[in-house]
Coordinates of N, CA and C in Angstrom, one line a residue:
X20 N 0.8 -1.2 0.0 CA 0.0 0.0 0.0 C 0.9 1.3 0.0
X21 N 2.0 1.2 0.7 CA 2.9 2.4 0.8 C 3.5 2.6 -0.6
X22 N 3.8 1.5 -1.3 CA 4.4 1.7 -2.6 C 3.4 2.4 -3.6
X23 N 2.1 2.0 -3.5 CA 1.1 2.6 -4.4 C 0.9 4.1 -4.0
X24 N 0.9 4.4 -2.7 CA 0.7 5.8 -2.4 C 2.0 6.7 -2.8
X25 N 3.2 6.0 -2.6 CA 4.4 6.7 -2.9 C 4.5 6.9 -4.5
X26 N 4.1 5.9 -5.2 CA 4.1 6.0 -6.7 C 3.1 7.1 -7.1
X27 N 1.9 7.2 -6.5 CA 0.9 8.1 -6.9 C 1.3 9.5 -6.5
X28 N 2.0 9.7 -5.4 CA 2.5 11.0 -5.0 C 3.7 11.4 -6.0
X29 N 4.5 10.5 -6.3 CA 5.6 10.8 -7.2 C 5.1 11.2 -8.6
X30 N 4.1 10.5 -9.1 CA 3.5 10.8 -10.4 C 2.8 12.2 -10.3
X31 N 2.1 12.5 -9.3 CA 1.5 13.8 -9.1 C 2.5 14.9 -9.1
X32 N 3.7 14.7 -8.4 CA 4.8 15.7 -8.4 C 5.3 15.9 -9.8
X33 N 5.6 14.8 -10.5 CA 6.2 15.0 -11.8 C 5.2 15.7 -12.8
X34 N 3.9 15.4 -12.7 CA 2.9 16.1 -13.6 C 2.9 17.5 -13.2
X35 N 2.9 17.9 -11.9 CA 2.8 19.3 -11.5 C 4.0 20.1 -11.9
X36 N 5.1 19.4 -12.1 CA 6.4 20.1 -12.5 C 6.6 20.2 -14.0
X37 N 5.7 19.7 -14.8 CA 5.9 19.8 -16.2 C 6.2 21.2 -16.7
X38 N 7.0 21.4 -17.7 CA 7.3 22.7 -18.2 C 6.3 23.2 -19.1
X39 N 6.0 24.5 -19.0 CA 5.1 25.1 -19.9 C 5.9 25.9 -21.0
X40 N 7.1 25.5 -21.2 CA 7.9 26.1 -22.2 C 7.3 26.0 -23.5
X41 N 7.3 27.1 -24.3 CA 6.7 27.2 -25.6 C 5.2 27.6 -25.4
X42 N 4.7 27.7 -24.3 CA 3.3 28.2 -24.0 C 3.4 29.4 -23.1
X43 N 3.5 30.6 -23.7 CA 3.7 31.8 -22.9 C 2.4 32.1 -22.1
X44 N 2.6 32.7 -20.9 CA 1.5 33.0 -20.0 C 0.6 34.0 -20.7
X45 N 1.1 34.9 -21.5 CA 0.3 35.9 -22.2 C 0.6 35.7 -23.7
X46 N -0.3 36.1 -24.5 CA -0.2 35.9 -26.0 C 0.9 36.8 -26.6
X47 N 1.4 37.8 -25.9 CA 2.4 38.7 -26.4 C 1.7 39.7 -27.4
X48 N 0.5 39.5 -27.7 CA -0.2 40.4 -28.6 C -1.2 41.3 -27.9
X49 N -1.3 41.1 -26.6 CA -2.3 41.9 -25.8 C -1.8 43.3 -25.7
X50 N -2.6 44.3 -26.0 CA -2.1 45.7 -25.9 C -1.9 46.1 -24.4
X51 N -0.9 46.9 -24.2 CA -0.5 47.4 -22.9 C -0.8 48.9 -22.8
X52 N -1.6 49.2 -21.9 CA -2.0 50.7 -21.7 C -0.7 51.5 -21.3
X53 N -0.6 52.6 -22.0 CA 0.5 53.6 -21.7 C -0.1 54.8 -21.0
X54 N 0.4 55.1 -19.9 CA -0.1 56.2 -19.1 C 0.4 57.6 -19.8
X55 N -0.4 58.6 -19.6 CA -0.1 59.9 -20.2 C -0.6 61.0 -19.2
X56 N -0.1 62.2 -19.4 CA -0.4 63.3 -18.6 C -0.9 64.4 -19.4
X57 N -2.1 64.9 -19.1 CA -2.7 66.0 -19.8 C -1.9 67.3 -19.7
X58 N -1.6 67.9 -20.8 CA -0.9 69.2 -20.8 C -2.0 70.3 -21.0
X59 N -2.8 70.1 -22.0 CA -3.9 71.1 -22.3 C -4.9 70.7 -23.3
X60 N -6.0 71.2 -23.2 CA -7.1 70.9 -24.2 C -8.0 72.2 -24.3
X61 N -8.7 72.3 -25.4 CA -9.6 73.4 -25.5 C -9.9 73.6 -27.0
X62 N -10.2 74.9 -27.3 CA -10.5 75.2 -28.7 C -9.8 76.5 -29.1
X63 N -9.1 76.4 -30.2 CA -8.5 77.5 -30.9 C -9.6 78.3 -31.6
X64 N -9.4 79.5 -32.0 CA -10.4 80.3 -32.7 C -10.2 80.3 -34.2
X65 N -9.2 79.6 -34.7 CA -9.0 79.5 -36.2 C -8.1 80.6 -36.8
X66 N -7.9 81.7 -36.1 CA -7.0 82.7 -36.7 C -5.5 82.3 -36.6
X67 N -5.2 81.3 -35.8 CA -3.8 80.8 -35.6 C -3.2 80.1 -36.9
X68 N -4.1 79.8 -37.8 CA -3.7 79.1 -39.1 C -2.9 77.8 -38.8
X69 N -3.4 77.0 -37.9 CA -2.8 75.7 -37.6 C -3.6 74.7 -38.4
X70 N -2.9 73.9 -39.2 CA -3.6 72.8 -40.0 C -3.9 71.7 -39.0
X71 N -5.1 71.2 -39.2 CA -5.5 70.0 -38.4 C -4.5 68.9 -38.5
X72 N -4.0 68.4 -37.4 CA -2.9 67.4 -37.5 C -2.8 66.6 -36.3
X73 N -2.0 65.6 -36.4 CA -1.6 64.7 -35.3 C -0.1 64.8 -35.2
X74 N 0.4 65.3 -34.0 CA 1.8 65.6 -33.9 C 2.5 64.8 -32.8
X75 N 3.7 64.4 -33.1 CA 4.6 63.8 -32.0 C 5.8 64.7 -32.0
X76 N 5.9 65.3 -30.8 CA 6.9 66.3 -30.6 C 8.0 65.8 -29.7
X77 N 9.2 65.7 -30.1 CA 10.3 65.1 -29.3 C 11.5 66.1 -29.1
X78 N 11.2 67.4 -29.3 CA 12.3 68.3 -29.1 C 11.7 69.7 -28.7
X79 N 12.5 70.5 -28.0 CA 12.1 71.8 -27.5 C 11.8 72.8 -28.6
X80 N 12.5 72.8 -29.7 CA 12.3 73.7 -30.8 C 10.9 73.5 -31.4
X81 N 10.5 72.3 -31.7 CA 9.2 72.1 -32.2 C 8.1 72.4 -31.2
X82 N 8.3 72.1 -30.0 CA 7.4 72.4 -28.9 C 7.2 73.9 -28.8
X83 N 8.3 74.7 -28.8 CA 8.1 76.1 -28.7 C 7.5 76.7 -29.9
X84 N 7.7 76.1 -31.1 CA 7.1 76.6 -32.3 C 5.5 76.4 -32.2
X85 N 5.1 75.2 -31.7 CA 3.7 75.0 -31.6 C 3.0 76.0 -30.6
X86 N 3.7 76.1 -29.5 CA 3.2 77.1 -28.4 C 3.1 78.5 -29.0
X87 N 4.1 78.9 -29.7 CA 4.1 80.3 -30.3 C 3.0 80.5 -31.3
X88 N 2.8 79.4 -32.1 CA 1.7 79.5 -33.1 C 0.3 79.5 -32.4
X89 N 0.1 78.7 -31.4 CA -1.1 78.6 -30.7 C -1.4 79.9 -30.0
X90 N -0.4 80.5 -29.5 CA -0.5 81.8 -28.7 C -0.6 83.1 -29.5
X91 N -0.6 82.9 -30.9 CA -0.6 84.1 -31.7 C -1.6 85.2 -31.4
X92 N -2.8 84.8 -31.0 CA -3.9 85.7 -30.7 C -4.4 85.6 -29.3
X93 N -4.3 84.4 -28.8 CA -4.8 84.2 -27.4 C -3.7 83.4 -26.6
X94 N -3.5 83.7 -25.4 CA -2.4 83.0 -24.6 C -2.8 81.5 -24.1
X95 N -3.1 80.6 -25.1 CA -3.5 79.3 -24.7 C -2.6 78.6 -23.8
X96 N -1.3 78.7 -24.1 CA -0.3 77.9 -23.4 C -0.2 78.3 -21.9
X97 N -0.6 79.5 -21.5 CA -0.6 79.9 -20.1 C -1.5 79.0 -19.3
X98 N -2.5 78.3 -19.9 CA -3.4 77.5 -19.2 C -2.9 76.0 -19.2
X99 N -1.8 75.7 -19.9 CA -1.3 74.4 -19.9 C -0.9 74.0 -18.5
X100 N -0.9 72.7 -18.2 CA -0.5 72.2 -16.8 C 1.1 72.4 -16.7
X101 N 1.7 72.4 -17.8 CA 3.2 72.6 -17.9 C 3.6 73.0 -19.2
X102 N 4.6 73.8 -19.3 CA 5.1 74.3 -20.6 C 6.6 73.9 -20.8
X103 N 7.3 73.6 -19.7 CA 8.7 73.2 -19.8 C 8.8 71.7 -19.8
X104 N 9.1 71.1 -20.9 CA 9.0 69.6 -21.0 C 10.5 69.1 -21.1
X105 N 10.8 68.1 -20.3 CA 12.1 67.4 -20.3 C 12.1 66.4 -21.5
X106 N 12.5 66.7 -22.7 CA 12.4 65.9 -23.8 C 13.4 64.7 -23.7
X107 N 14.2 64.6 -22.8 CA 15.0 63.4 -22.6 C 14.2 62.3 -21.9
X108 N 13.1 62.8 -21.2 CA 12.2 61.8 -20.5 C 10.8 61.7 -21.1
X109 N 10.4 62.7 -21.9 CA 9.0 62.7 -22.4 C 8.9 63.1 -23.9
X110 N 7.8 62.7 -24.5 CA 7.4 63.2 -25.8 C 6.1 63.8 -25.6
X111 N 5.7 64.7 -26.4 CA 4.5 65.5 -26.4 C 3.7 64.9 -27.6
X112 N 2.4 64.6 -27.4 CA 1.5 64.2 -28.5 C 0.4 65.3 -28.5
X113 N 0.2 65.8 -29.7 CA -0.9 66.8 -29.9 C -1.8 66.4 -31.0
X114 N -3.0 66.5 -30.7 CA -4.0 66.3 -31.8 C -4.8 67.6 -32.0
X115 N -4.8 68.1 -33.2 CA -5.5 69.3 -33.5 C -6.5 69.1 -34.5
X116 N -7.7 69.4 -34.3 CA -8.8 69.1 -35.2 C -8.8 70.1 -36.4
X117 N -9.5 69.8 -37.4 CA -9.7 70.7 -38.5 C -10.5 71.9 -38.0
X118 N -10.4 73.0 -38.7 CA -11.1 74.2 -38.4 C -12.6 73.9 -38.7
X119 N -13.4 74.2 -37.7 CA -14.9 74.0 -37.7 C -15.6 75.4 -37.8
X120 N -16.7 75.4 -38.5 CA -17.4 76.6 -38.7 C -18.5 76.9 -37.6
X121 N -18.5 76.0 -36.7 CA -19.4 76.1 -35.5 C -18.8 75.5 -34.3
X122 N -19.3 75.8 -33.1 CA -18.9 75.2 -31.9 C -19.5 73.9 -31.6
X123 N -19.0 73.4 -30.5 CA -19.6 72.1 -30.0 C -18.8 70.9 -30.4
X124 N -17.8 71.0 -31.2 CA -16.9 69.9 -31.5 C -15.9 69.6 -30.5
X125 N -15.4 68.4 -30.4 CA -14.3 68.1 -29.4 C -13.5 67.1 -30.0
X126 N -12.2 67.0 -29.5 CA -11.3 66.0 -29.9 C -10.5 65.6 -28.7
X127 N -10.3 64.3 -28.5 CA -9.7 63.8 -27.3 C -8.8 62.6 -27.6
X128 N -7.7 62.6 -26.9 CA -6.9 61.3 -26.9 C -7.4 60.5 -25.8
X129 N -8.2 59.4 -26.2 CA -8.9 58.6 -25.3 C -8.0 57.6 -24.6
X130 N -7.0 57.1 -25.3 CA -6.1 56.1 -24.8 C -4.8 56.0 -25.6
X131 N -3.8 55.4 -25.1 CA -2.6 55.1 -25.8 C -2.2 53.6 -25.3
X132 N -1.9 52.8 -26.3 CA -1.6 51.4 -26.0 C -0.3 51.1 -26.8
X133 N 0.5 50.2 -26.1 CA 1.7 49.6 -26.8 C 1.1 48.3 -27.4
X134 N 1.0 48.2 -28.7 CA 0.4 47.1 -29.4 C 1.3 46.6 -30.5
X135 N 1.9 45.5 -30.2 CA 2.8 44.9 -31.2 C 4.0 45.8 -31.6
X136 N 4.6 46.4 -30.6 CA 5.7 47.3 -30.8 C 5.5 48.6 -31.4
X137 N 4.3 49.1 -31.4 CA 3.9 50.5 -31.8 C 3.0 51.1 -30.8
X138 N 3.0 52.4 -30.7 CA 2.1 53.0 -29.8 C 0.9 53.5 -30.6
X139 N -0.3 53.0 -30.2 CA -1.5 53.3 -30.9 C -2.3 54.4 -30.1
X140 N -2.4 55.5 -30.7 CA -3.1 56.6 -30.0 C -4.6 56.6 -30.5
X141 N -5.5 56.4 -29.6 CA -6.9 56.4 -30.0 C -7.5 57.8 -29.8
X142 N -7.8 58.4 -30.9 CA -8.3 59.8 -31.0 C -9.8 59.7 -31.2
X143 N -10.6 60.3 -30.3 CA -12.0 60.4 -30.5 C -12.5 61.8 -30.8
X144 N -13.3 61.9 -31.8 CA -13.9 63.2 -32.2 C -15.3 63.1 -31.9
X145 N -15.9 64.2 -31.4 CA -17.3 64.2 -31.1 C -17.9 65.5 -31.8
X146 N -19.1 65.3 -32.3 CA -19.8 66.3 -33.0 C -20.8 67.0 -32.1
X147 N -21.2 68.2 -32.4 CA -22.1 68.9 -31.5 C -23.5 68.4 -31.6
X148 N -24.2 68.5 -30.5 CA -25.6 68.3 -30.5 C -26.2 69.6 -30.9
X149 N -27.5 69.6 -31.3 CA -28.1 70.8 -31.8 C -28.1 71.9 -30.7
X150 N -28.2 71.5 -29.4 CA -28.3 72.5 -28.3 C -26.9 73.2 -28.1
X151 N -25.8 72.5 -28.6 CA -24.4 73.1 -28.3 C -23.9 73.8 -29.5
X152 N -24.6 74.0 -30.5 CA -24.0 74.7 -31.7 C -24.0 76.1 -31.5
X153 N -22.8 76.7 -31.8 CA -22.6 78.2 -31.8 C -22.1 78.5 -33.2
X154 N -22.2 79.8 -33.5 CA -21.8 80.2 -34.9 C -20.5 80.9 -34.8
X155 N -19.5 80.2 -34.2 CA -18.2 80.8 -34.1 C -17.2 79.7 -34.6
X156 N -16.1 80.2 -35.2 CA -15.1 79.3 -35.7 C -14.3 78.7 -34.5
X157 N -14.2 77.3 -34.5 CA -13.5 76.6 -33.5 C -12.5 75.6 -34.1
X158 N -11.5 75.3 -33.3 CA -10.6 74.2 -33.7 C -10.1 73.5 -32.4
X159 N -10.8 72.4 -32.1 CA -10.4 71.7 -30.8 C -9.0 71.1 -30.9
X160 N -8.4 71.1 -29.7 CA -7.1 70.4 -29.6 C -7.0 69.7 -28.3
X161 N -6.1 68.8 -28.2 CA -5.8 68.0 -27.0 C -4.3 67.7 -27.0
X162 N -3.6 68.0 -25.9 CA -2.2 67.8 -25.9 C -1.8 67.1 -24.6
X163 N -1.0 66.0 -24.7 CA -0.5 65.2 -23.6 C 1.0 65.0 -23.7
X164 N 1.5 64.4 -22.6 CA 2.9 63.9 -22.7 C 2.9 62.5 -22.2
X165 N 3.9 61.8 -22.8 CA 4.1 60.3 -22.5 C 5.6 60.1 -22.2
X166 N 5.9 59.0 -21.5 CA 7.3 58.7 -21.3 C 8.0 58.5 -22.7
X167 N 9.2 58.9 -22.7 CA 9.9 58.9 -24.0 C 10.1 57.4 -24.4
X168 N 9.9 57.2 -25.7 CA 10.1 55.9 -26.3 C 10.5 56.0 -27.7
X169 N 11.1 54.9 -28.2 CA 11.5 54.9 -29.6 C 10.4 54.2 -30.5
X170 N 9.3 53.7 -29.9 CA 8.3 53.0 -30.7 C 7.6 54.0 -31.7
X171 N 7.3 53.5 -32.8 CA 6.6 54.4 -33.8 C 5.2 54.6 -33.2
X172 N 4.6 55.8 -33.6 CA 3.3 56.2 -33.1 C 2.3 56.2 -34.3
X173 N 1.2 55.6 -34.0 CA 0.1 55.4 -35.0 C -1.1 56.0 -34.4
X174 N -1.8 56.9 -35.2 CA -3.0 57.5 -34.7 C -4.2 56.8 -35.3
X175 N -5.2 56.5 -34.5 CA -6.5 55.8 -35.0 C -7.7 56.6 -34.5

């Protein structure tokens, strides 16, 4: 009887120690959320002549050029949570919507994920409801910073 129990325990031990090599715990394809910090968002008035675009800024000169262009008629950057960025540690991502002929539009960076070796920036646009429409030119923007990385950035 002791031999049977010893054999059963040894078999259970061997089975429980089997290697899962070749079977990763995760698929490797699961997107990983990337944290970001809001720098600023709002609406330009259209006089700044900024083309609607998705920007990845990795140096101070480009960052200063964007702030200067945004501040051409109104001091938008004074409302940013920060304006001095350490580009050795961070990148700035800015999404600027196209010029709209009415108010109520919005653009938002909803999330950023590391997905198969690239950063995927999920940009959401919302249209005005009838109650929110104004007859003023607007150009929504959303600006964040992320930890510095060499991964390519894709906007969706």
